[in-house]
PDB file of C-alpha atoms in Angstrom:
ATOM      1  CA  UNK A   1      -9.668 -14.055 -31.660  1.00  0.00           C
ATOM      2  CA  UNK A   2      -8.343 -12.000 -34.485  1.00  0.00           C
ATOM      3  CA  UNK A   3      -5.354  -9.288 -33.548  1.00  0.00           C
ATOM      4  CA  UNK A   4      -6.072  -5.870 -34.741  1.00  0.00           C
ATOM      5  CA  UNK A   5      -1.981  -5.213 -35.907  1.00  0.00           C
ATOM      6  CA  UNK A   6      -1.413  -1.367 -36.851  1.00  0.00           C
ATOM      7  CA  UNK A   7       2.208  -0.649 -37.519  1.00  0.00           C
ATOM      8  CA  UNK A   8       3.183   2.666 -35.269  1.00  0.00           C
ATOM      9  CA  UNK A   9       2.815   5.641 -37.809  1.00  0.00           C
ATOM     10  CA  UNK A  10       2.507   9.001 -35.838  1.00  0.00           C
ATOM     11  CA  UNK A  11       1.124  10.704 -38.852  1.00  0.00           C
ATOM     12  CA  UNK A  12      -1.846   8.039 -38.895  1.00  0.00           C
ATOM     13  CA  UNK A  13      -2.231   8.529 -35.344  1.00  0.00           C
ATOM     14  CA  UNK A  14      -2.251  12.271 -35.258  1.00  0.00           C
ATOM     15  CA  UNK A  15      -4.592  12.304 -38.529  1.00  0.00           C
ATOM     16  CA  UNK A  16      -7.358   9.619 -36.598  1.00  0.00           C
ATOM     17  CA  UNK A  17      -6.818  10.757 -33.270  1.00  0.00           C
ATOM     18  CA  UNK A  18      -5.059  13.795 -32.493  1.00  0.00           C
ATOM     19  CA  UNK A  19      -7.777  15.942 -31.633  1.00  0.00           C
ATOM     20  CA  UNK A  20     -10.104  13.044 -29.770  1.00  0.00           C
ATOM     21  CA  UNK A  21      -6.365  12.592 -27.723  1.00  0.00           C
ATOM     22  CA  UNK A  22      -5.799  16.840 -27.108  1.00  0.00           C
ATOM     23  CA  UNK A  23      -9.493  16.733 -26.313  1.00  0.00           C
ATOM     24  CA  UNK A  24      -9.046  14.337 -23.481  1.00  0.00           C
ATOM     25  CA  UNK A  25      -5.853  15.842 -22.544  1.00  0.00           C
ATOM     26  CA  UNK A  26      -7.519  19.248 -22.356  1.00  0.00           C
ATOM     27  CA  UNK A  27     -10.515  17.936 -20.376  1.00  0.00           C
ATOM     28  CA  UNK A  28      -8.476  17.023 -17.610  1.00  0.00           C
ATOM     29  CA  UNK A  29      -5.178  19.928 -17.634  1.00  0.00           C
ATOM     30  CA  UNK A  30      -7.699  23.059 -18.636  1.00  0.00           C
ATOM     31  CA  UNK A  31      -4.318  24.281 -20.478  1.00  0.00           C
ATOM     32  CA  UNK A  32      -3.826  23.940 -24.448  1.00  0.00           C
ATOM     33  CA  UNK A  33      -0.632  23.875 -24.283  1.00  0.00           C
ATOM     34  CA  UNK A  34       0.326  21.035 -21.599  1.00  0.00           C
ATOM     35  CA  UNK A  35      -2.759  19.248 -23.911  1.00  0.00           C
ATOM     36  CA  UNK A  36      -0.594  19.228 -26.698  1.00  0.00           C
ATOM     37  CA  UNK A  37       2.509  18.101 -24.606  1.00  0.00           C
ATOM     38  CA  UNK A  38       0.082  15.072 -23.717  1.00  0.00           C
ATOM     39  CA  UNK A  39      -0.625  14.453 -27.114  1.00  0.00           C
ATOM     40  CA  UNK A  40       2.679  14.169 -27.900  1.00  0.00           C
ATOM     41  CA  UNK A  41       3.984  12.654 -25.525  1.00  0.00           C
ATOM     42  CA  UNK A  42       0.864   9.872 -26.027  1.00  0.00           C
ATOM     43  CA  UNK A  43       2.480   9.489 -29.699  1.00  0.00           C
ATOM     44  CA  UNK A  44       5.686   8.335 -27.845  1.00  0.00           C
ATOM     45  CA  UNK A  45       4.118   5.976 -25.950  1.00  0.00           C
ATOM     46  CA  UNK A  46       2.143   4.376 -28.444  1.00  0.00           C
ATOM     47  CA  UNK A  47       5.453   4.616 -31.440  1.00  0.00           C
ATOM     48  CA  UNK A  48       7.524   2.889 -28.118  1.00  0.00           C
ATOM     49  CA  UNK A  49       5.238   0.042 -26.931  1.00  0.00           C
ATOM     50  CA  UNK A  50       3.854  -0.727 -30.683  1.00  0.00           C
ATOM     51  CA  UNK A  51       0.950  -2.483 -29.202  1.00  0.00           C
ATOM     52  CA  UNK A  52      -1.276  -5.321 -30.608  1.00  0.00           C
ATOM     53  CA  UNK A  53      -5.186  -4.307 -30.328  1.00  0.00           C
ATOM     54  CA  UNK A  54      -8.078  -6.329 -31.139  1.00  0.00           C
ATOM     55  CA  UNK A  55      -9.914  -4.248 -33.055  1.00  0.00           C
ATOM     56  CA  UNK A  56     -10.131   0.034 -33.563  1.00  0.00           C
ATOM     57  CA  UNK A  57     -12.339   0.510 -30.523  1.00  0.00           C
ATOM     58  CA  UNK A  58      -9.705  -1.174 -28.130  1.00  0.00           C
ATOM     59  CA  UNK A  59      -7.136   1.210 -30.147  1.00  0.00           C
ATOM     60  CA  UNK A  60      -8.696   4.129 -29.033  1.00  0.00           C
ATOM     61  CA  UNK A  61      -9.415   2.802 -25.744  1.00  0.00           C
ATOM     62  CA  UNK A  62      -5.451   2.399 -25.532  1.00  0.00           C
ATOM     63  CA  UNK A  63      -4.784   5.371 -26.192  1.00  0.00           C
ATOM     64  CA  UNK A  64      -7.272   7.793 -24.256  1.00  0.00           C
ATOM     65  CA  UNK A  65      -6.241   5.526 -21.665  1.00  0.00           C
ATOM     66  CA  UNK A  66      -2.738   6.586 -21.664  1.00  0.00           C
ATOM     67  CA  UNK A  67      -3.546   9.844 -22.259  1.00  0.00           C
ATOM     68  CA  UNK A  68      -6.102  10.362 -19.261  1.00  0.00           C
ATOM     69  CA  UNK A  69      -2.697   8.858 -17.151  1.00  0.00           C
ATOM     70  CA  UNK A  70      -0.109  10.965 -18.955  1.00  0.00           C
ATOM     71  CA  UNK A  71      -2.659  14.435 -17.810  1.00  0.00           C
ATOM     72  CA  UNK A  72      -3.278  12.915 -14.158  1.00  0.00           C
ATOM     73  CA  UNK A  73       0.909  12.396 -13.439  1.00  0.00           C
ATOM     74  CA  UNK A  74       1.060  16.229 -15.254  1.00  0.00           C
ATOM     75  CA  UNK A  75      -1.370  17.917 -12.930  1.00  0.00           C
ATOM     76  CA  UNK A  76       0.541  15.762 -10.193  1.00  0.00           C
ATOM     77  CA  UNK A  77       3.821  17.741 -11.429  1.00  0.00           C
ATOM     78  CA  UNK A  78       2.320  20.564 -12.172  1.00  0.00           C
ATOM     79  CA  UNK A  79       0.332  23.452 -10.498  1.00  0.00           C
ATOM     80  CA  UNK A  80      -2.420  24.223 -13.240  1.00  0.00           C
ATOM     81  CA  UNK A  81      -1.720  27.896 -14.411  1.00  0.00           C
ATOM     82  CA  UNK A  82      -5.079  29.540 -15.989  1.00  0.00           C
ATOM     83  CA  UNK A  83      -6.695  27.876 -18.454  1.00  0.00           C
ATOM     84  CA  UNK A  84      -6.639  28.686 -21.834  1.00  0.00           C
ATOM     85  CA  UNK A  85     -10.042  29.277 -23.691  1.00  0.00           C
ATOM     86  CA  UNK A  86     -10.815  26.091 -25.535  1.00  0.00           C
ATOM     87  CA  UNK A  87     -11.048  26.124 -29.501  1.00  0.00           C
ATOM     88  CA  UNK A  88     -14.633  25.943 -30.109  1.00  0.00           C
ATOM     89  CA  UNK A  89     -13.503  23.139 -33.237  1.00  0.00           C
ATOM     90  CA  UNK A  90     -12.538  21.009 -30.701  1.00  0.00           C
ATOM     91  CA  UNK A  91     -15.928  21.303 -28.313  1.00  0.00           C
ATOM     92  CA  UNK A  92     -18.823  21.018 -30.759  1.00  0.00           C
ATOM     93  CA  UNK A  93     -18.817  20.245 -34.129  1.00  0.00           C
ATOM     94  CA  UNK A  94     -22.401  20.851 -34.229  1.00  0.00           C
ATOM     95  CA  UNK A  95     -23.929  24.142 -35.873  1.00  0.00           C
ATOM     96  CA  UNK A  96     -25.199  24.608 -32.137  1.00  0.00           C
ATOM     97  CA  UNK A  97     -22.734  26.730 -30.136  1.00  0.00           C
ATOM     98  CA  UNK A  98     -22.640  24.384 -26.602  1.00  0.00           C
ATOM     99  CA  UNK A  99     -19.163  26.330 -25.086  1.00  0.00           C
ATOM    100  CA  UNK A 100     -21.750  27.869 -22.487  1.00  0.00           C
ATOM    101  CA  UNK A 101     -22.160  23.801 -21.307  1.00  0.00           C
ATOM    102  CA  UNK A 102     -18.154  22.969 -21.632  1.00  0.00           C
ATOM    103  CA  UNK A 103     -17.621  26.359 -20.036  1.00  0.00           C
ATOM    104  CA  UNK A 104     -20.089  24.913 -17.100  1.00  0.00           C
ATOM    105  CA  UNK A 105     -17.643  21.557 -17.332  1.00  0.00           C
ATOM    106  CA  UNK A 106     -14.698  22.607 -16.651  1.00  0.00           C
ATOM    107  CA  UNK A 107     -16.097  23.835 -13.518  1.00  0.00           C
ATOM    108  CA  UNK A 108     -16.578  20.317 -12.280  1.00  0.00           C
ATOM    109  CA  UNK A 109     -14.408  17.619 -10.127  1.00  0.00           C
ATOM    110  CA  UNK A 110     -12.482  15.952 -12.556  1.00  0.00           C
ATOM    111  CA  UNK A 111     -13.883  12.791 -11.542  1.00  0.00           C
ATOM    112  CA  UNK A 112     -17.205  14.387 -12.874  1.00  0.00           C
ATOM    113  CA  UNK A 113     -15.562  16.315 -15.832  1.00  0.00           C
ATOM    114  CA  UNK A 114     -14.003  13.038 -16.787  1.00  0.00           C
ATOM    115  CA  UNK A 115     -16.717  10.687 -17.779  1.00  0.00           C
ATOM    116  CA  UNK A 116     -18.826  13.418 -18.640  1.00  0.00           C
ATOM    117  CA  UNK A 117     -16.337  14.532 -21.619  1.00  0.00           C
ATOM    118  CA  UNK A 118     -15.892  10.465 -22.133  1.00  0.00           C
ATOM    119  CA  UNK A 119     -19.619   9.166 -22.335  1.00  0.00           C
ATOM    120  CA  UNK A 120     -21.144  12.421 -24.272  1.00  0.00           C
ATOM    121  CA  UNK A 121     -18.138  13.571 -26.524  1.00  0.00           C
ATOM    122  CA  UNK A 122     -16.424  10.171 -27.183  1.00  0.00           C
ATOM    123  CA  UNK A 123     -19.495   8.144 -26.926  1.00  0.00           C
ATOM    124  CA  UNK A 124     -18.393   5.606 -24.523  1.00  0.00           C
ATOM    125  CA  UNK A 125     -21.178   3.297 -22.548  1.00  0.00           C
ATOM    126  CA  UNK A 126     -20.503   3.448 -18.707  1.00  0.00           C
ATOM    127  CA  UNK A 127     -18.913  -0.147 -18.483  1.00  0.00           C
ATOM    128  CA  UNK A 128     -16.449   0.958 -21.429  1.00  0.00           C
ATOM    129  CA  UNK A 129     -15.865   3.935 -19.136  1.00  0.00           C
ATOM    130  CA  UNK A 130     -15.245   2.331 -16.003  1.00  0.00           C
ATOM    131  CA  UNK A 131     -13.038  -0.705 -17.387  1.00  0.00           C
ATOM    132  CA  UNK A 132     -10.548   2.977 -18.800  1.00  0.00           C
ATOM    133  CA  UNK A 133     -10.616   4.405 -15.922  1.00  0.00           C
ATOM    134  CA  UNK A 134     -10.145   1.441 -13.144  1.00  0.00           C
ATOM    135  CA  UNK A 135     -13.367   2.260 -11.332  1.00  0.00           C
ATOM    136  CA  UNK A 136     -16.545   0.389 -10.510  1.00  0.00           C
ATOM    137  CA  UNK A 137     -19.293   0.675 -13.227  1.00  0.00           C
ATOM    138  CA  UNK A 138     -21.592   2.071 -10.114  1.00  0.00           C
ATOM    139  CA  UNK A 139     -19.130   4.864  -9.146  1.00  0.00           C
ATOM    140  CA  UNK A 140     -19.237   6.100 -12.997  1.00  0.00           C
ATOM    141  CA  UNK A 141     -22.737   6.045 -13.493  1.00  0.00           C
ATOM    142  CA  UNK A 142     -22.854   7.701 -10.056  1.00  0.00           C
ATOM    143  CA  UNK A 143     -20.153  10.262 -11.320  1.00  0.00           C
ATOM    144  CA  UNK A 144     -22.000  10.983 -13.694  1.00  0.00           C
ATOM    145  CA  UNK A 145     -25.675  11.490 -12.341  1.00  0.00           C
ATOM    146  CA  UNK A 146     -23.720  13.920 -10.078  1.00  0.00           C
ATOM    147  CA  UNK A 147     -22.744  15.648 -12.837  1.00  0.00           C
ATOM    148  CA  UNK A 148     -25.493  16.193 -14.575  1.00  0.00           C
ATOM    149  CA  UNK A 149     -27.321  17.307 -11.016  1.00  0.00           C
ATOM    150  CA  UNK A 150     -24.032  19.631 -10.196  1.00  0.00           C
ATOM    151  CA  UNK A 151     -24.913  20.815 -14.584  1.00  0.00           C
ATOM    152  CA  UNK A 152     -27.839  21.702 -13.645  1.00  0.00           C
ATOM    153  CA  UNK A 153     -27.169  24.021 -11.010  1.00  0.00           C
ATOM    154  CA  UNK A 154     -24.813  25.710 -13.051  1.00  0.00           C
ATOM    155  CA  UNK A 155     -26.611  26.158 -16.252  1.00  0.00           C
ATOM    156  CA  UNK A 156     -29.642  27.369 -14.480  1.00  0.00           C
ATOM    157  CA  UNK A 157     -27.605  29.821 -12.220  1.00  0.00           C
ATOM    158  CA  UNK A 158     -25.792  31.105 -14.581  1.00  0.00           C
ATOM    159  CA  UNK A 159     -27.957  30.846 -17.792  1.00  0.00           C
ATOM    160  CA  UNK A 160     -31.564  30.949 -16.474  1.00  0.00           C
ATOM    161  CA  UNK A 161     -32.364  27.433 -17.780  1.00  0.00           C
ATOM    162  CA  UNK A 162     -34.696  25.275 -16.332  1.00  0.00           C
TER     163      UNK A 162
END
């Protein structure tokens, strides 16, 4: 097996990263600003431990894996003060504007908002999902079919979609 090595640059980090990381971190703390305290503080972490990886993917596993942690102990600590709106850059990068679905997100359990924001805007699979977050492959993919349902609801509530 051949060790993915990748010396502990923050600028590299940020410039790859940073916004997939203040994405997460957003996803989870509904606040900008604590997401960029996570982001930062996930930069530490990663400079600190200098980790091997195996290849990119695990990388970026590594690291929206610490960040996901570093937002759960914050809302632990912290009592969520209102969200700030979300910079549509960091949503869709489409030429659709979807902020009416990740304005129907938020509103889910952050179990749900979690692997929804992992398996449609990183792109994980459900097993990749479930090895990050610690949890049986079943309780994401159920997670996540409760999601959509709960989406659903929302969207045609409050949008008049079918």
């Amino acid at each position: 097996m051949e060790i993915y090595i990748m010396k502990a640059q923050p600028e590299m980090v940020l410039d790859k990263y940073g916004n997939m990381i203040l994405r997460v971190a957003y996803s989870y703390l509904q606040n900008m600003s604590d997401a960029e305290d996570i982001l930062q503080d996930t930069v530490i972490k990663y400079i600190k431990s200098a980790p091997e990886f195996e290849n990119e993917n695990h990388e970026k596993a590594w690291l929206i894996t610490v960040a996901s942690n570093l937002s759960k102990n914050k809302i632990r600590y912290n009592k969520i003060r209102e969200a700030d709106e979300l910079d549509e850059g960091l949503v869709a990068k489409k030429e659709e504007d979807l902020s009416f679905v990740w304005e129907a997100v938020k509103g889910l359990p952050v179990t749900q908002r979690e692997v929804v924001h992992l398996f449609y805007q990183e792109g994980y699979s459900t097993r990749d999902i479930a090895n990050m977050l610690e949890r049986n492959e079943s309780t994401v993919r159920s997670d996540l079919l409760r999601a959509r349902k709960r989406l659903k609801q929302i969207l045609k509530e409050e949008y008049d979609f079918e």
